[in-house]
Amino acid sequence: MKKILVTGGAGFIGSHLCERLLNEGNEVICLDNFSSGSKDNIMHLHDNPYFELVRHDITMPFFIEVDEIYNLACPASPIQYQKAPIKTIKTSIMGAINMLDLAQRIGAKILQASTSEVYGDPDIHPQPETYWGRVNPIGSRSCYDEGKRCAESLFVNYHKQNNVRIKIVRIFNTYGPNMLPDDGRVVSNFIVQALQDKPITIYGNGNQTRSFQYVDDLVDGLIRMMGTSDNVIGPVNIGNPSEFTILELAQKVIELTNSKSHIEFRELPEDDPMQRKPDITKATELLNGWQPKINLEKGLKNTIEYFKKIVQ
Ligand code: NAD
Ligand code: UDP
């Protein structure tokens, strides 16, 4: 039985990861400050004697003896991370330093949840890991993008200078149950709006693209990455390469929910990337043939069922 720390464990992805790690027979310590996550996401794990919940902020040092650390703590929705941009930078950078110091002290393996946002508004399509990105360093997304880019640098340099065993995963747009209804990201927004027959808010003309990954496929990729040998450090893209326009997503959600909602166009936020699609060649090679298995229709249906229980 391994002892595993999941920072951001009460968030959307973290809650699925905690559950899966427990189901695989591990002991899980979930650390969260509940800024963009919820106790409701992990309530059902409380009766498991191998699950522990710690309220803590990773911008402050933390000590525990564990075998592995998944560093997920950080708001991921543009609305959430732009609410308190300095805090977002501190979480990415001071949080990474605190978790890397911990990993170094106790000899644990540590995985960083990085992001496709390190590629910014990309002019290479699809994006391979070798692409250095096109990020506006002073734009409204920079607190997140540059925070995550600096965290990658910290991880690589703790590995080179201090021999810390690291893994960097660049996650592309992921969705599924346990997203908060007011999280602000596109999939949860559209589903909640459709279930309530409210206008579906498309920012810009809806021709921008994203490639949506269902959360179970991501969790599978994260666990496989943690299990690779120490010489595999990444970064590795984990995402679903099926690409859709935001307009196509809106139409799909309206169709699957049988909604009476109409589409309303709003202003496009600053620096909103026009296209995004992962090149997953590296993940497939390094992670034992890993491929996303759940297509958009199936994933949306599962997510709609979840939101039907909590909104309306
Ligand atoms: P989320 O906002 O649902 O979860 C993040 C969790 O971290 C929340 O529970 C929040 O309360 C917690 N947290 C935030 N700041 C903290 C701090 N200072 N100390 C302790 N806890 C803190 O987001 P998510 O979608 O689950 O994303 C998880 C990770 O994956 C993030 O690091 C994010 O950058 C990365 N990621 C997610 C996506 C995606 O599409 N979901 C894409 C790329 C990267
Ligand atoms: N978006 C939208 N309507 C919404 C929320 C988001 O049209 O209600 C758009 C947003 O402008 C972006 C895309 O959907 O082009 C994905 O946004 P999200 O916030 O989910 O993630 P991002 O990939 O931008 O970080």
Tab-separated table of C-alpha atoms and ligand atoms in Angstrom:
chain	number	residue	atom	x	y	z
A	1	MET	CA	0.000	0.000	0.000
A	2	LYS	CA	1.392	3.383	-1.059
A	3	LYS	CA	0.811	6.631	0.846
A	4	ILE	CA	-0.118	9.358	-1.606
A	5	LEU	CA	-0.635	13.111	-1.154
A	6	VAL	CA	-3.035	14.816	-3.580
A	7	THR	CA	-2.933	18.624	-3.364
A	8	GLY	CA	-6.115	20.197	-4.705
A	9	GLY	CA	-7.798	16.873	-3.915
A	10	ALA	CA	-11.230	18.425	-3.280
A	11	GLY	CA	-11.270	19.994	-6.739
A	12	PHE	CA	-12.783	18.612	-9.904
A	13	ILE	CA	-9.869	16.438	-11.107
A	14	GLY	CA	-8.405	15.860	-7.627
A	15	SER	CA	-11.609	14.292	-6.312
A	16	HIS	CA	-11.659	11.724	-9.151
A	17	LEU	CA	-7.975	11.008	-8.632
A	18	CYS	CA	-8.403	10.483	-4.845
A	19	GLU	CA	-11.262	8.040	-5.472
A	20	ARG	CA	-9.352	6.067	-8.097
A	21	LEU	CA	-6.176	5.862	-5.956
A	22	LEU	CA	-8.219	4.610	-2.982
A	23	ASN	CA	-9.949	2.028	-5.194
A	24	GLU	CA	-6.524	0.791	-6.262
A	25	GLY	CA	-5.666	0.077	-2.609
A	26	ASN	CA	-3.626	3.144	-1.671
A	27	GLU	CA	-3.747	5.415	1.351
A	28	VAL	CA	-4.692	8.928	0.251
A	29	ILE	CA	-4.160	12.277	1.952
A	30	CYS	CA	-6.236	14.976	0.274
A	31	LEU	CA	-4.970	18.529	0.909
A	32	ASP	CA	-7.069	21.539	-0.101
A	33	ASN	CA	-7.863	25.114	0.916
A	34	PHE	CA	-11.361	24.827	-0.667
A	35	SER	CA	-10.922	28.009	-2.717
A	36	SER	CA	-12.239	26.505	-5.968
A	37	GLY	CA	-13.077	22.992	-4.768
A	38	SER	CA	-15.729	21.599	-2.469
A	39	LYS	CA	-16.018	19.173	0.430
A	40	ASP	CA	-19.059	17.764	-1.387
A	41	ASN	CA	-16.723	16.291	-4.019
A	42	ILE	CA	-15.016	14.040	-1.466
A	43	MET	CA	-17.736	13.588	1.172
A	44	HIS	CA	-18.395	10.022	-0.020
A	45	LEU	CA	-14.760	9.048	0.681
A	46	HIS	CA	-14.878	9.999	4.376
A	47	ASP	CA	-15.926	6.575	5.620
A	48	ASN	CA	-12.877	4.996	4.020
A	49	PRO	CA	-10.270	4.549	6.807
A	50	TYR	CA	-7.478	5.017	4.253
A	51	PHE	CA	-8.680	8.527	3.331
A	52	GLU	CA	-7.648	11.702	5.202
A	53	LEU	CA	-8.613	15.305	4.507
A	54	VAL	CA	-6.322	18.208	5.446
A	55	ARG	CA	-7.298	21.876	5.168
A	56	HIS	CA	-4.101	23.634	4.148
A	57	ASP	CA	-2.851	26.235	1.681
A	58	ILE	CA	0.169	25.096	-0.348
A	59	THR	CA	1.634	28.596	-0.382
A	60	MET	CA	2.662	27.633	3.182
A	61	PRO	CA	5.133	24.768	3.844
A	62	PHE	CA	3.625	21.401	4.761
A	63	PHE	CA	5.224	18.256	6.125
A	64	ILE	CA	4.099	14.643	5.817
A	65	GLU	CA	5.727	11.282	4.999
A	66	VAL	CA	4.374	9.947	1.699
A	67	ASP	CA	5.611	7.919	-1.293
A	68	GLU	CA	4.064	10.048	-4.040
A	69	ILE	CA	2.721	13.590	-4.456
A	70	TYR	CA	0.265	14.720	-7.138
A	71	ASN	CA	0.429	18.538	-7.177
A	72	LEU	CA	-2.967	19.656	-8.495
A	73	ALA	CA	-3.718	22.609	-6.210
A	74	CYS	CA	-4.464	25.679	-8.355
A	75	PRO	CA	-7.673	27.187	-9.720
A	76	ALA	CA	-8.046	26.106	-13.362
A	77	SER	CA	-11.045	28.068	-14.655
A	78	PRO	CA	-10.085	31.444	-16.217
A	79	ILE	CA	-12.864	33.149	-14.191
A	80	GLN	CA	-11.554	31.605	-10.948
A	81	TYR	CA	-7.835	32.171	-11.517
A	82	GLN	CA	-8.329	35.794	-12.602
A	83	LYS	CA	-10.369	36.669	-9.463
A	84	ALA	CA	-7.189	36.798	-7.348
A	85	PRO	CA	-4.307	36.783	-9.848
A	86	ILE	CA	-1.493	37.303	-7.319
A	87	LYS	CA	-2.781	34.398	-5.263
A	88	THR	CA	-2.834	32.280	-8.447
A	89	ILE	CA	0.836	33.110	-9.076
A	90	LYS	CA	1.724	32.364	-5.432
A	91	THR	CA	-0.132	29.047	-5.568
A	92	SER	CA	1.682	27.997	-8.752
A	93	ILE	CA	5.149	29.101	-7.723
A	94	MET	CA	5.359	29.086	-3.910
A	95	GLY	CA	3.143	26.001	-3.897
A	96	ALA	CA	5.502	24.238	-6.314
A	97	ILE	CA	8.539	25.204	-4.200
A	98	ASN	CA	6.884	23.953	-0.996
A	99	MET	CA	5.856	20.648	-2.569
A	100	LEU	CA	9.246	20.152	-4.269
A	101	ASP	CA	11.052	20.874	-0.975
A	102	LEU	CA	8.818	18.287	0.671
A	103	ALA	CA	9.466	15.724	-2.101
A	104	GLN	CA	13.214	16.323	-1.801
A	105	ARG	CA	13.216	15.986	2.001
A	106	ILE	CA	11.245	12.731	2.085
A	107	GLY	CA	12.451	11.246	-1.236
A	108	ALA	CA	8.944	11.119	-2.757
A	109	LYS	CA	8.074	11.113	-6.444
A	110	ILE	CA	6.157	14.250	-7.446
A	111	LEU	CA	3.853	14.898	-10.427
A	112	GLN	CA	2.986	18.406	-11.560
A	113	ALA	CA	-0.413	19.156	-13.128
A	114	SER	CA	0.765	21.562	-15.803
A	115	THR	CA	-1.423	22.779	-18.621
A	116	SER	CA	-1.894	23.340	-22.341
A	117	GLU	CA	-1.974	27.047	-21.353
A	118	VAL	CA	1.852	26.950	-21.384
A	119	TYR	CA	1.383	27.022	-25.195
A	120	GLY	CA	-0.697	30.244	-24.908
A	121	ASP	CA	-2.534	31.173	-28.127
A	122	PRO	CA	-0.598	28.693	-30.276
A	123	ASP	CA	0.592	29.248	-33.829
A	124	ILE	CA	1.562	25.564	-34.183
A	125	HIS	CA	-1.332	23.117	-34.482
A	126	PRO	CA	-1.717	20.540	-32.968
A	127	GLN	CA	0.668	21.318	-30.117
A	128	PRO	CA	3.615	18.934	-29.487
A	129	GLU	CA	5.644	19.136	-26.271
A	130	THR	CA	8.573	20.616	-28.242
A	131	TYR	CA	6.571	23.797	-28.972
A	132	TRP	CA	7.593	26.675	-26.650
A	133	GLY	CA	4.305	28.528	-26.876
A	134	ARG	CA	2.981	32.042	-27.467
A	135	VAL	CA	2.022	33.565	-24.124
A	136	ASN	CA	1.322	37.231	-23.371
A	137	PRO	CA	3.409	37.741	-20.185
A	138	ILE	CA	1.326	40.725	-19.004
A	139	GLY	CA	-2.165	39.707	-20.204
A	140	SER	CA	-5.082	38.674	-17.997
A	141	ARG	CA	-4.270	34.965	-18.388
A	142	SER	CA	-0.594	35.446	-17.509
A	143	CYS	CA	-1.057	34.843	-13.754
A	144	TYR	CA	-1.956	31.266	-14.626
A	145	ASP	CA	0.113	30.719	-17.789
A	146	GLU	CA	3.345	32.192	-16.458
A	147	GLY	CA	2.776	30.673	-13.011
A	148	LYS	CA	2.499	27.236	-14.585
A	149	ARG	CA	5.481	27.873	-16.888
A	150	CYS	CA	7.622	28.892	-13.912
A	151	ALA	CA	6.422	25.816	-12.012
A	152	GLU	CA	7.647	23.624	-14.894
A	153	SER	CA	11.028	25.348	-14.679
A	154	LEU	CA	11.124	24.754	-10.912
A	155	PHE	CA	10.328	21.071	-11.384
A	156	VAL	CA	13.003	20.581	-14.048
A	157	ASN	CA	15.624	22.410	-11.975
A	158	TYR	CA	14.854	20.546	-8.726
A	159	HIS	CA	15.364	17.410	-10.800
A	160	LYS	CA	18.658	18.561	-12.353
A	161	GLN	CA	20.164	20.239	-9.304
A	162	ASN	CA	18.716	18.173	-6.432
A	163	ASN	CA	17.816	14.832	-8.085
A	164	VAL	CA	14.130	15.086	-7.171
A	165	ARG	CA	12.066	12.469	-9.039
A	166	ILE	CA	9.633	14.549	-11.077
A	167	LYS	CA	6.863	14.052	-13.662
A	168	ILE	CA	5.300	16.916	-15.648
A	169	VAL	CA	1.956	16.426	-17.357
A	170	ARG	CA	0.390	19.107	-19.601
A	171	ILE	CA	-3.354	18.672	-19.236
A	172	PHE	CA	-5.700	19.791	-22.053
A	173	ASN	CA	-9.343	20.895	-21.447
A	174	THR	CA	-10.883	18.270	-19.184
A	175	TYR	CA	-14.521	18.040	-18.082
A	176	GLY	CA	-16.848	15.746	-16.159
A	177	PRO	CA	-18.835	15.339	-12.937
A	178	ASN	CA	-17.673	17.322	-9.863
A	179	MET	CA	-17.088	20.571	-11.766
A	180	LEU	CA	-18.807	23.274	-9.739
A	181	PRO	CA	-21.978	24.636	-11.406
A	182	ASP	CA	-20.577	28.187	-11.136
A	183	ASP	CA	-17.006	27.174	-12.054
A	184	GLY	CA	-17.183	29.290	-15.234
A	185	ARG	CA	-15.593	26.853	-17.698
A	186	VAL	CA	-17.350	26.222	-20.965
A	187	VAL	CA	-18.676	22.668	-20.506
A	188	SER	CA	-20.194	23.253	-17.062
A	189	ASN	CA	-21.547	26.681	-18.109
A	190	PHE	CA	-23.276	25.304	-21.219
A	191	ILE	CA	-24.769	22.276	-19.442
A	192	VAL	CA	-26.110	24.308	-16.512
A	193	GLN	CA	-27.519	26.959	-18.880
A	194	ALA	CA	-29.130	24.292	-21.095
A	195	LEU	CA	-30.709	22.424	-18.170
A	196	GLN	CA	-32.228	25.704	-16.968
A	197	ASP	CA	-33.348	26.754	-20.496
A	198	LYS	CA	-31.260	29.916	-20.082
A	199	PRO	CA	-29.260	31.506	-22.935
A	200	ILE	CA	-26.088	29.618	-23.887
A	201	THR	CA	-23.299	32.215	-23.636
A	202	ILE	CA	-20.774	31.912	-26.473
A	203	TYR	CA	-17.793	34.246	-26.135
A	204	GLY	CA	-16.743	35.639	-29.518
A	205	ASN	CA	-18.184	34.043	-32.679
A	206	GLY	CA	-17.752	30.472	-31.421
A	207	ASN	CA	-15.252	29.522	-34.122
A	208	GLN	CA	-12.435	29.087	-31.597
A	209	THR	CA	-11.657	25.426	-30.941
A	210	ARG	CA	-10.891	23.225	-27.957
A	211	SER	CA	-10.302	19.453	-27.659
A	212	PHE	CA	-12.284	18.065	-24.746
A	213	GLN	CA	-11.101	15.179	-22.596
A	214	TYR	CA	-13.318	13.237	-20.195
A	215	VAL	CA	-11.911	13.146	-16.665
A	216	ASP	CA	-11.573	9.324	-16.430
A	217	ASP	CA	-9.178	9.294	-19.395
A	218	LEU	CA	-7.057	11.986	-17.738
A	219	VAL	CA	-6.919	10.191	-14.369
A	220	ASP	CA	-5.792	7.040	-16.165
A	221	GLY	CA	-3.023	9.058	-17.874
A	222	LEU	CA	-1.900	10.702	-14.611
A	223	ILE	CA	-1.581	7.363	-12.811
A	224	ARG	CA	0.283	5.794	-15.739
A	225	MET	CA	2.669	8.772	-15.812
A	226	MET	CA	3.384	8.458	-12.076
A	227	GLY	CA	4.145	4.765	-12.675
A	228	THR	CA	6.803	5.377	-15.356
A	229	SER	CA	10.485	4.852	-14.612
A	230	ASP	CA	12.488	7.690	-13.047
A	231	ASN	CA	14.091	8.735	-16.347
A	232	VAL	CA	10.650	9.675	-17.762
A	233	ILE	CA	10.069	13.209	-16.505
A	234	GLY	CA	8.006	14.755	-19.308
A	235	PRO	CA	6.509	17.130	-20.091
A	236	VAL	CA	3.846	14.886	-21.618
A	237	ASN	CA	0.576	16.144	-23.136
A	238	ILE	CA	-2.538	14.390	-21.840
A	239	GLY	CA	-5.668	15.276	-23.762
A	240	ASN	CA	-8.217	14.095	-26.300
A	241	PRO	CA	-7.242	15.196	-29.827
A	242	SER	CA	-10.869	15.336	-31.100
A	243	GLU	CA	-11.276	19.045	-31.814
A	244	PHE	CA	-14.565	20.999	-31.788
A	245	THR	CA	-15.559	24.629	-32.227
A	246	ILE	CA	-17.286	26.191	-29.230
A	247	LEU	CA	-20.365	26.625	-31.430
A	248	GLU	CA	-20.397	22.863	-32.145
A	249	LEU	CA	-20.123	22.194	-28.411
A	250	ALA	CA	-23.098	24.482	-27.704
A	251	GLN	CA	-25.214	22.732	-30.347
A	252	LYS	CA	-24.281	19.292	-28.990
A	253	VAL	CA	-25.197	20.268	-25.424
A	254	ILE	CA	-28.559	21.720	-26.545
A	255	GLU	CA	-29.299	18.512	-28.477
A	256	LEU	CA	-28.329	16.133	-25.636
A	257	THR	CA	-30.299	18.056	-23.003
A	258	ASN	CA	-33.355	18.652	-25.246
A	259	SER	CA	-33.070	22.258	-24.160
A	260	LYS	CA	-35.142	25.248	-25.261
A	261	SER	CA	-32.098	27.514	-24.780
A	262	HIS	CA	-31.002	29.827	-27.564
A	263	ILE	CA	-27.449	30.957	-28.225
A	264	GLU	CA	-26.306	34.412	-27.110
A	265	PHE	CA	-22.976	35.851	-28.306
A	266	ARG	CA	-20.853	37.793	-25.790
A	267	GLU	CA	-17.516	39.582	-25.998
A	268	LEU	CA	-14.436	37.364	-26.385
A	269	PRO	CA	-12.134	37.679	-23.325
A	270	GLU	CA	-8.590	39.021	-23.797
A	271	ASP	CA	-6.018	36.550	-25.182
A	272	ASP	CA	-8.566	33.718	-25.500
A	273	PRO	CA	-6.680	31.055	-27.524
A	274	MET	CA	-8.168	30.556	-31.017
A	275	GLN	CA	-7.282	26.878	-31.321
A	276	ARG	CA	-6.073	24.066	-29.132
A	277	LYS	CA	-5.439	20.387	-29.801
A	278	PRO	CA	-2.882	18.059	-28.217
A	279	ASP	CA	-0.349	16.001	-30.107
A	280	ILE	CA	-0.449	12.852	-27.942
A	281	THR	CA	2.216	10.827	-29.751
A	282	LYS	CA	4.547	11.059	-26.740
A	283	ALA	CA	1.879	9.992	-24.231
A	284	THR	CA	0.940	6.977	-26.332
A	285	GLU	CA	4.601	5.926	-26.612
A	286	LEU	CA	5.603	6.499	-22.987
A	287	LEU	CA	2.402	5.513	-21.179
A	288	ASN	CA	1.962	1.996	-22.452
A	289	GLY	CA	-0.321	2.816	-25.380
A	290	TRP	CA	-2.468	5.305	-23.438
A	291	GLN	CA	-5.288	6.764	-25.581
A	292	PRO	CA	-8.460	8.588	-24.556
A	293	LYS	CA	-11.409	6.158	-24.673
A	294	ILE	CA	-14.461	8.318	-23.986
A	295	ASN	CA	-15.794	10.436	-26.845
A	296	LEU	CA	-17.490	13.809	-26.410
A	297	GLU	CA	-21.042	12.493	-26.696
A	298	LYS	CA	-20.576	9.785	-24.047
A	299	GLY	CA	-18.656	12.131	-21.722
A	300	LEU	CA	-21.254	14.882	-22.072
A	301	LYS	CA	-24.075	12.433	-21.321
A	302	ASN	CA	-22.363	11.368	-18.060
A	303	THR	CA	-21.731	14.992	-17.119
A	304	ILE	CA	-25.313	16.038	-17.920
A	305	GLU	CA	-26.630	13.231	-15.663
A	306	TYR	CA	-24.447	14.605	-12.835
A	307	PHE	CA	-25.620	18.192	-13.255
A	308	LYS	CA	-29.281	17.100	-13.476
A	309	LYS	CA	-28.934	15.934	-9.847
A	310	ILE	CA	-27.485	19.198	-8.537
A	311	VAL	CA	-29.118	21.998	-10.548
A	312	GLN	CA	-32.583	22.888	-11.979
B	1	NAD	P1	-10.277	22.953	-9.579
B	1	NAD	O1	-10.291	24.415	-9.422
B	1	NAD	O2	-11.568	22.227	-9.617
B	1	NAD	O3	-9.377	22.261	-8.461
B	1	NAD	C1	-8.267	22.876	-7.881
B	1	NAD	C2	-8.275	22.578	-6.395
B	1	NAD	O4	-7.123	23.184	-5.790
B	1	NAD	C3	-9.504	23.164	-5.674
B	1	NAD	O5	-10.073	22.191	-4.841
B	1	NAD	C4	-8.931	24.325	-4.866
B	1	NAD	O6	-9.676	24.595	-3.693
B	1	NAD	C5	-7.517	23.847	-4.592
B	1	NAD	N1	-6.568	24.943	-4.344
B	1	NAD	C6	-6.404	26.071	-5.086
B	1	NAD	N2	-5.429	26.829	-4.572
B	1	NAD	C7	-4.945	26.166	-3.481
B	1	NAD	C8	-3.947	26.446	-2.524
B	1	NAD	N3	-3.238	27.577	-2.565
B	1	NAD	N4	-3.731	25.533	-1.547
B	1	NAD	C9	-4.456	24.396	-1.480
B	1	NAD	N5	-5.431	24.088	-2.343
B	1	NAD	C10	-5.672	24.959	-3.348
B	1	NAD	O7	-9.441	22.660	-10.930
B	1	NAD	P2	-9.198	21.297	-11.706
B	1	NAD	O8	-9.843	21.412	-13.031
B	1	NAD	O9	-9.508	20.132	-10.838
B	1	NAD	O10	-7.637	21.394	-11.946
B	1	NAD	C11	-6.704	20.695	-11.137
B	1	NAD	C12	-5.285	20.943	-11.648
B	1	NAD	O11	-5.183	20.536	-13.014
B	1	NAD	C13	-4.899	22.417	-11.602
B	1	NAD	O12	-3.550	22.516	-11.206
B	1	NAD	C14	-5.039	22.882	-13.034
B	1	NAD	O13	-4.167	23.925	-13.349
B	1	NAD	C15	-4.687	21.596	-13.810
B	1	NAD	N6	-5.329	21.615	-15.133
B	1	NAD	C16	-6.666	21.391	-15.273
B	1	NAD	C17	-7.254	21.442	-16.539
B	1	NAD	C18	-8.711	21.173	-16.764
B	1	NAD	O14	-9.163	21.246	-17.917
B	1	NAD	N7	-9.513	20.818	-15.799
B	1	NAD	C19	-6.457	21.742	-17.659
B	1	NAD	C20	-5.103	22.005	-17.455
B	1	NAD	C21	-4.543	21.919	-16.199
B	2	UDP	N1	-16.448	30.032	-23.392
B	2	UDP	C1	-17.670	30.408	-23.926
B	2	UDP	N2	-18.725	30.533	-23.075
B	2	UDP	C2	-18.637	30.282	-21.745
B	2	UDP	C3	-17.393	29.897	-21.212
B	2	UDP	C4	-16.313	29.783	-22.072
B	2	UDP	O1	-17.805	30.624	-25.138
B	2	UDP	O2	-19.663	30.422	-21.048
B	2	UDP	C5	-15.315	29.858	-24.326
B	2	UDP	C6	-14.036	30.582	-23.910
B	2	UDP	O3	-14.043	31.919	-24.376
B	2	UDP	C7	-12.986	29.721	-24.581
B	2	UDP	C8	-13.570	28.308	-24.553
B	2	UDP	O4	-14.981	28.484	-24.360
B	2	UDP	O5	-12.814	30.111	-25.924
B	2	UDP	C9	-13.029	27.440	-23.427
B	2	UDP	O6	-13.146	28.174	-22.233
B	2	UDP	P1	-12.801	27.588	-20.795
B	2	UDP	O7	-12.954	28.703	-19.822
B	2	UDP	O8	-13.581	26.347	-20.548
B	2	UDP	O9	-11.289	27.101	-20.890
B	2	UDP	P2	-9.953	27.679	-21.566
B	2	UDP	O10	-9.582	26.643	-22.549
B	2	UDP	O11	-10.233	28.984	-22.245
B	2	UDP	O12	-9.020	27.831	-20.438
